[in-house]
Amino acid sequence: MGFSEKSPNGESGDSVGLFSVTNRFDKTIDSISVTHASTGNGDLDVVNIESPSSLGAGDTEAVTGELSCDSDVSDADAVFEIIASSGSLSVEITRSIQVTCEVVYDPGDETNYRDGQSGDAVQPEDPSGTIENPENVASRDGNSSTAISPGGEQTRVGFRLPVQSASGDYEFELVIGEGTSGGALNNYEAYLVDEEGEPEGGLPPQLDDLNPGENISQYTEGQIKDRQLYVIFEQTGSRGEQELEIDYFELRPV
């Protein structure tokens, strides 16, 4: 049984070519079974594997599967068990390939945000106010999400951030819409917390002096790597009805 790796690379949910198998026997293989046995990264899985049901002598066919990952995974070793049978004869081989899988982050998905009316993100635990058009923060196209205070209480809304696995320092970029009033800029802050809402007040440094356009804060590897974090937008001053336009944000290695 011949084997040729394809080094698959794709986004979570993509169907990709994993490898090819070749029948090097002089008779037809009646049955082929392929199983994803293990992976060197627990965030990666390969599901819905499709392989040829049979393979003629000398023929080569592709094996495909669907990538599934909870965080970005680069060149992870994925092990597959291949069993080929012909009549009373069978052969079993184990092969490893390198797989790269990227998470598609959709801030508009209810699992990725939380406000006082909707969303299932873990943080903030005590939300108030609303996020209008949460999906708009995914791209830098001038279309904003808007954090809206309910009046009478301070806004507290948030988004889940993708888990980061790269080594080195990080930065968090936040782009505030030009239509945000000066009063709202003075009364809102943005900060990062973990799933427990810690540290209280957010990871230092906090963005508590917001400006229209780009706002940047720097973080160390120890603060960010392999941690599930959330960005919280909180109204800390006036309890009046104020809107904060959030054009875009991204946590990334530098």
Short mmCIF file of C-alpha atoms in Angstrom, two decimals:
data_model
loop_
_atom_site.label_atom_id
_atom_site.label_comp_id
_atom_site.label_asym_id
_atom_site.label_seq_id
_atom_site.Cartn_x
_atom_site.Cartn_y
_atom_site.Cartn_z
CA MET A 1 0.00 0.00 0.00
CA GLY A 2 1.55 3.28 -1.14
CA PHE A 3 1.08 6.56 0.78
CA SER A 4 1.61 10.17 -0.33
CA GLU A 5 1.13 13.09 2.11
CA LYS A 6 -0.59 16.31 1.01
CA SER A 7 0.30 18.52 4.07
CA PRO A 8 -3.24 19.89 4.42
CA ASN A 9 -3.77 23.52 5.37
CA GLY A 10 -7.18 25.14 5.92
CA GLU A 11 -9.71 26.74 8.20
CA SER A 12 -11.77 24.91 10.80
CA GLY A 13 -14.70 23.33 8.97
CA ASP A 14 -12.86 23.04 5.63
CA SER A 15 -12.78 19.73 3.79
CA VAL A 16 -9.19 19.12 2.63
CA GLY A 17 -7.12 16.47 0.93
CA LEU A 18 -5.16 14.58 3.60
CA PHE A 19 -3.11 12.08 1.60
CA SER A 20 -3.29 9.66 -1.31
CA VAL A 21 -3.19 5.86 -1.19
CA THR A 22 -1.91 3.64 -3.99
CA ASN A 23 -2.68 -0.04 -4.53
CA ARG A 24 0.70 -1.68 -5.17
CA PHE A 25 -0.75 -5.18 -5.24
CA ASP A 26 -1.61 -7.08 -8.42
CA LYS A 27 -5.26 -7.43 -7.44
CA THR A 28 -8.10 -5.13 -6.47
CA ILE A 29 -8.38 -3.94 -2.86
CA ASP A 30 -11.99 -4.58 -1.89
CA SER A 31 -12.15 -2.45 1.26
CA ILE A 32 -10.25 0.53 2.69
CA SER A 33 -10.81 1.99 6.17
CA VAL A 34 -9.12 5.20 7.39
CA THR A 35 -9.30 6.41 11.01
CA HIS A 36 -7.81 9.50 12.65
CA ALA A 37 -6.02 7.87 15.59
CA SER A 38 -4.37 10.78 17.40
CA THR A 39 -2.87 14.23 17.04
CA GLY A 40 0.05 16.03 18.61
CA ASN A 41 -2.18 18.98 19.47
CA GLY A 42 -5.37 18.48 21.49
CA ASP A 43 -7.04 21.46 19.80
CA LEU A 44 -7.06 19.67 16.43
CA ASP A 45 -9.33 16.93 15.12
CA VAL A 46 -10.01 15.50 11.66
CA VAL A 47 -13.58 14.33 11.14
CA ASN A 48 -15.85 13.11 8.33
CA ILE A 49 -13.01 11.21 6.66
CA GLU A 50 -13.80 9.93 3.16
CA SER A 51 -11.70 7.23 1.49
CA PRO A 52 -12.19 5.10 -1.64
CA SER A 53 -14.37 2.04 -1.06
CA SER A 54 -12.11 -0.03 -3.30
CA LEU A 55 -8.93 0.42 -5.30
CA GLY A 56 -7.88 -1.33 -8.51
CA ALA A 57 -4.38 -2.68 -9.01
CA GLY A 58 -1.98 0.26 -9.51
CA ASP A 59 -4.68 2.87 -8.89
CA THR A 60 -4.24 5.97 -6.67
CA GLU A 61 -7.07 7.80 -4.89
CA ALA A 62 -7.25 10.73 -2.44
CA VAL A 63 -8.42 10.56 1.17
CA THR A 64 -10.18 13.70 2.44
CA GLY A 65 -11.37 14.93 5.82
CA GLU A 66 -12.83 17.94 7.62
CA LEU A 67 -10.55 20.03 9.83
CA SER A 68 -11.78 20.97 13.31
CA CYS A 69 -9.81 23.19 15.71
CA ASP A 70 -10.59 25.42 18.69
CA SER A 71 -7.47 27.56 18.21
CA ASP A 72 -4.94 28.06 15.43
CA VAL A 73 -2.74 24.97 14.99
CA SER A 74 0.40 24.96 12.83
CA ASP A 75 2.14 21.83 11.48
CA ALA A 76 0.62 19.48 14.07
CA ASP A 77 1.33 15.77 13.66
CA ALA A 78 -1.88 13.85 12.93
CA VAL A 79 -1.75 10.04 12.97
CA PHE A 80 -4.00 7.89 10.78
CA GLU A 81 -4.61 4.15 10.76
CA ILE A 82 -5.28 2.63 7.32
CA ILE A 83 -6.66 -0.89 6.88
CA ALA A 84 -6.88 -2.37 3.40
CA SER A 85 -8.48 -5.76 2.67
CA SER A 86 -8.72 -8.06 -0.32
CA GLY A 87 -10.53 -11.33 0.21
CA SER A 88 -8.99 -13.08 3.23
CA LEU A 89 -5.88 -10.86 3.15
CA SER A 90 -5.52 -7.50 4.91
CA VAL A 91 -2.78 -5.00 5.67
CA GLU A 92 -2.73 -2.31 8.36
CA ILE A 93 -0.42 0.72 8.30
CA THR A 94 -0.07 3.79 10.50
CA ARG A 95 1.05 7.08 8.98
CA SER A 96 1.57 10.62 10.30
CA ILE A 97 1.06 13.88 8.39
CA GLN A 98 1.44 17.54 9.33
CA VAL A 99 -1.77 19.57 9.47
CA THR A 100 -2.35 23.31 9.80
CA CYS A 101 -5.79 24.52 10.91
CA GLU A 102 -6.94 28.11 11.44
CA VAL A 103 -9.95 29.25 13.46
CA VAL A 104 -12.48 31.48 11.72
CA TYR A 105 -13.43 34.09 14.31
CA ASP A 106 -17.02 35.36 14.04
CA PRO A 107 -17.71 37.98 16.73
CA GLY A 108 -21.37 38.03 15.71
CA ASP A 109 -21.85 34.42 16.81
CA GLU A 110 -23.71 34.41 20.13
CA THR A 111 -21.00 32.25 21.71
CA ASN A 112 -18.51 35.08 21.12
CA TYR A 113 -20.20 38.10 22.70
CA ARG A 114 -22.40 39.06 25.63
CA ASP A 115 -24.49 42.08 26.49
CA GLY A 116 -27.48 42.76 28.73
CA GLN A 117 -29.95 41.16 26.29
CA SER A 118 -28.19 38.43 24.31
CA GLY A 119 -25.00 36.45 23.75
CA ASP A 120 -23.54 33.41 25.53
CA ALA A 121 -19.91 34.44 26.12
CA VAL A 122 -18.70 33.74 29.67
CA GLN A 123 -17.66 37.34 30.32
CA PRO A 124 -18.77 39.80 31.48
CA GLU A 125 -20.66 37.95 34.23
CA ASP A 126 -22.88 40.98 34.94
CA PRO A 127 -23.55 42.59 31.55
CA SER A 128 -25.64 45.70 30.99
CA GLY A 129 -26.44 47.68 27.89
CA THR A 130 -26.43 46.24 24.39
CA ILE A 131 -24.12 45.63 21.43
CA GLU A 132 -25.62 46.63 18.11
CA ASN A 133 -24.27 44.74 15.06
CA PRO A 134 -21.56 42.76 16.92
CA GLU A 135 -20.45 41.07 13.67
CA ASN A 136 -19.13 44.38 12.32
CA VAL A 137 -15.94 44.32 14.42
CA ALA A 138 -14.61 41.41 12.35
CA SER A 139 -13.26 43.65 9.57
CA ARG A 140 -11.70 47.07 9.21
CA ASP A 141 -14.27 48.41 6.76
CA GLY A 142 -15.74 51.44 8.57
CA ASN A 143 -18.88 49.59 9.67
CA SER A 144 -19.10 49.72 13.45
CA SER A 145 -20.54 47.71 16.26
CA THR A 146 -22.05 50.01 18.86
CA ALA A 147 -22.02 49.59 22.63
CA ILE A 148 -25.17 51.35 23.84
CA SER A 149 -25.73 52.32 27.47
CA PRO A 150 -29.22 51.72 28.85
CA GLY A 151 -29.28 54.95 30.85
CA GLY A 152 -29.41 54.83 34.63
CA GLU A 153 -26.72 52.13 34.81
CA GLN A 154 -23.24 51.75 33.37
CA THR A 155 -22.70 49.72 30.20
CA ARG A 156 -20.69 46.51 30.49
CA VAL A 157 -20.44 44.32 27.38
CA GLY A 158 -17.78 42.01 26.02
CA PHE A 159 -16.40 39.69 23.33
CA ARG A 160 -14.55 36.37 23.53
CA LEU A 161 -11.12 36.55 21.86
CA PRO A 162 -9.46 33.72 19.89
CA VAL A 163 -6.89 31.78 21.95
CA GLN A 164 -3.34 32.66 20.90
CA SER A 165 -0.58 30.03 20.71
CA ALA A 166 2.41 31.95 19.29
CA SER A 167 5.48 32.68 21.41
CA GLY A 168 6.60 36.27 21.99
CA ASP A 169 4.95 39.57 22.85
CA TYR A 170 1.44 40.61 21.79
CA GLU A 171 -0.54 43.75 21.10
CA PHE A 172 -4.24 44.51 21.23
CA GLU A 173 -5.49 46.93 18.60
CA LEU A 174 -8.83 48.68 19.07
CA VAL A 175 -10.25 51.03 16.45
CA ILE A 176 -12.91 53.47 17.69
CA GLY A 177 -15.35 55.05 15.23
CA GLU A 178 -15.02 58.73 14.43
CA GLY A 179 -18.68 59.25 15.31
CA THR A 180 -18.11 58.51 19.01
CA SER A 181 -18.70 61.61 21.13
CA GLY A 182 -16.01 63.04 23.38
CA GLY A 183 -18.20 62.36 26.39
CA ALA A 184 -18.38 58.65 25.55
CA LEU A 185 -14.61 58.48 24.97
CA ASN A 186 -14.03 59.94 28.43
CA ASN A 187 -16.44 57.50 30.08
CA TYR A 188 -15.59 54.17 28.46
CA GLU A 189 -12.59 51.89 28.93
CA ALA A 190 -11.55 48.56 27.39
CA TYR A 191 -9.63 45.80 29.17
CA LEU A 192 -8.88 42.05 28.95
CA VAL A 193 -9.94 39.41 31.50
CA ASP A 194 -9.85 35.61 31.67
CA GLU A 195 -12.80 33.22 32.01
CA GLU A 196 -13.03 33.92 35.74
CA GLY A 197 -13.15 37.68 35.19
CA GLU A 198 -9.60 37.99 36.52
CA PRO A 199 -7.58 40.00 37.07
CA GLU A 200 -10.10 42.42 38.56
CA GLY A 201 -9.99 45.56 36.47
CA GLY A 202 -8.37 43.69 33.58
CA LEU A 203 -4.86 42.81 32.46
CA PRO A 204 -2.54 45.81 32.57
CA PRO A 205 -2.27 48.00 30.63
CA GLN A 206 -5.95 48.91 30.26
CA LEU A 207 -7.23 51.16 27.49
CA ASP A 208 -8.80 53.86 29.67
CA ASP A 209 -7.94 56.89 27.53
CA LEU A 210 -9.69 56.07 24.27
CA ASN A 211 -9.31 58.12 21.11
CA PRO A 212 -11.09 58.01 17.74
CA GLY A 213 -9.13 55.73 15.40
CA GLU A 214 -6.42 53.32 16.50
CA ASN A 215 -5.70 52.49 20.15
CA ILE A 216 -2.89 50.03 20.98
CA SER A 217 -1.89 48.23 24.20
CA GLN A 218 1.12 45.91 24.60
CA TYR A 219 1.20 42.56 26.46
CA THR A 220 3.75 39.90 27.30
CA GLU A 221 3.64 36.25 26.21
CA GLY A 222 2.84 35.18 29.78
CA GLN A 223 -0.23 37.41 29.88
CA ILE A 224 -1.70 36.11 26.61
CA LYS A 225 -0.39 32.77 25.30
CA ASP A 226 -2.75 29.77 25.59
CA ARG A 227 -5.28 31.72 27.70
CA GLN A 228 -8.98 32.18 26.93
CA LEU A 229 -9.43 35.95 27.19
CA TYR A 230 -12.28 38.41 26.75
CA VAL A 231 -12.29 42.11 25.93
CA ILE A 232 -14.68 44.10 28.11
CA PHE A 233 -16.07 47.52 27.22
CA GLU A 234 -17.23 49.30 30.33
CA GLN A 235 -18.74 52.68 31.03
CA THR A 236 -16.97 53.91 34.15
CA GLY A 237 -18.07 57.51 34.45
CA SER A 238 -21.46 58.92 33.56
CA ARG A 239 -24.52 56.68 33.71
CA GLY A 240 -26.10 58.62 30.87
CA GLU A 241 -27.10 57.22 27.50
CA GLN A 242 -23.83 57.13 25.54
CA GLU A 243 -22.78 55.14 22.48
CA LEU A 244 -19.28 53.80 21.77
CA GLU A 245 -18.58 52.95 18.12
CA ILE A 246 -16.28 49.90 17.91
CA ASP A 247 -14.95 49.61 14.35
CA TYR A 248 -12.46 46.77 14.81
CA PHE A 249 -10.29 44.95 17.32
CA GLU A 250 -7.59 42.29 17.14
CA LEU A 251 -5.25 40.56 19.60
CA ARG A 252 -2.13 39.46 17.71
CA PRO A 253 1.56 38.53 18.14
CA VAL A 254 4.15 41.17 17.27
#
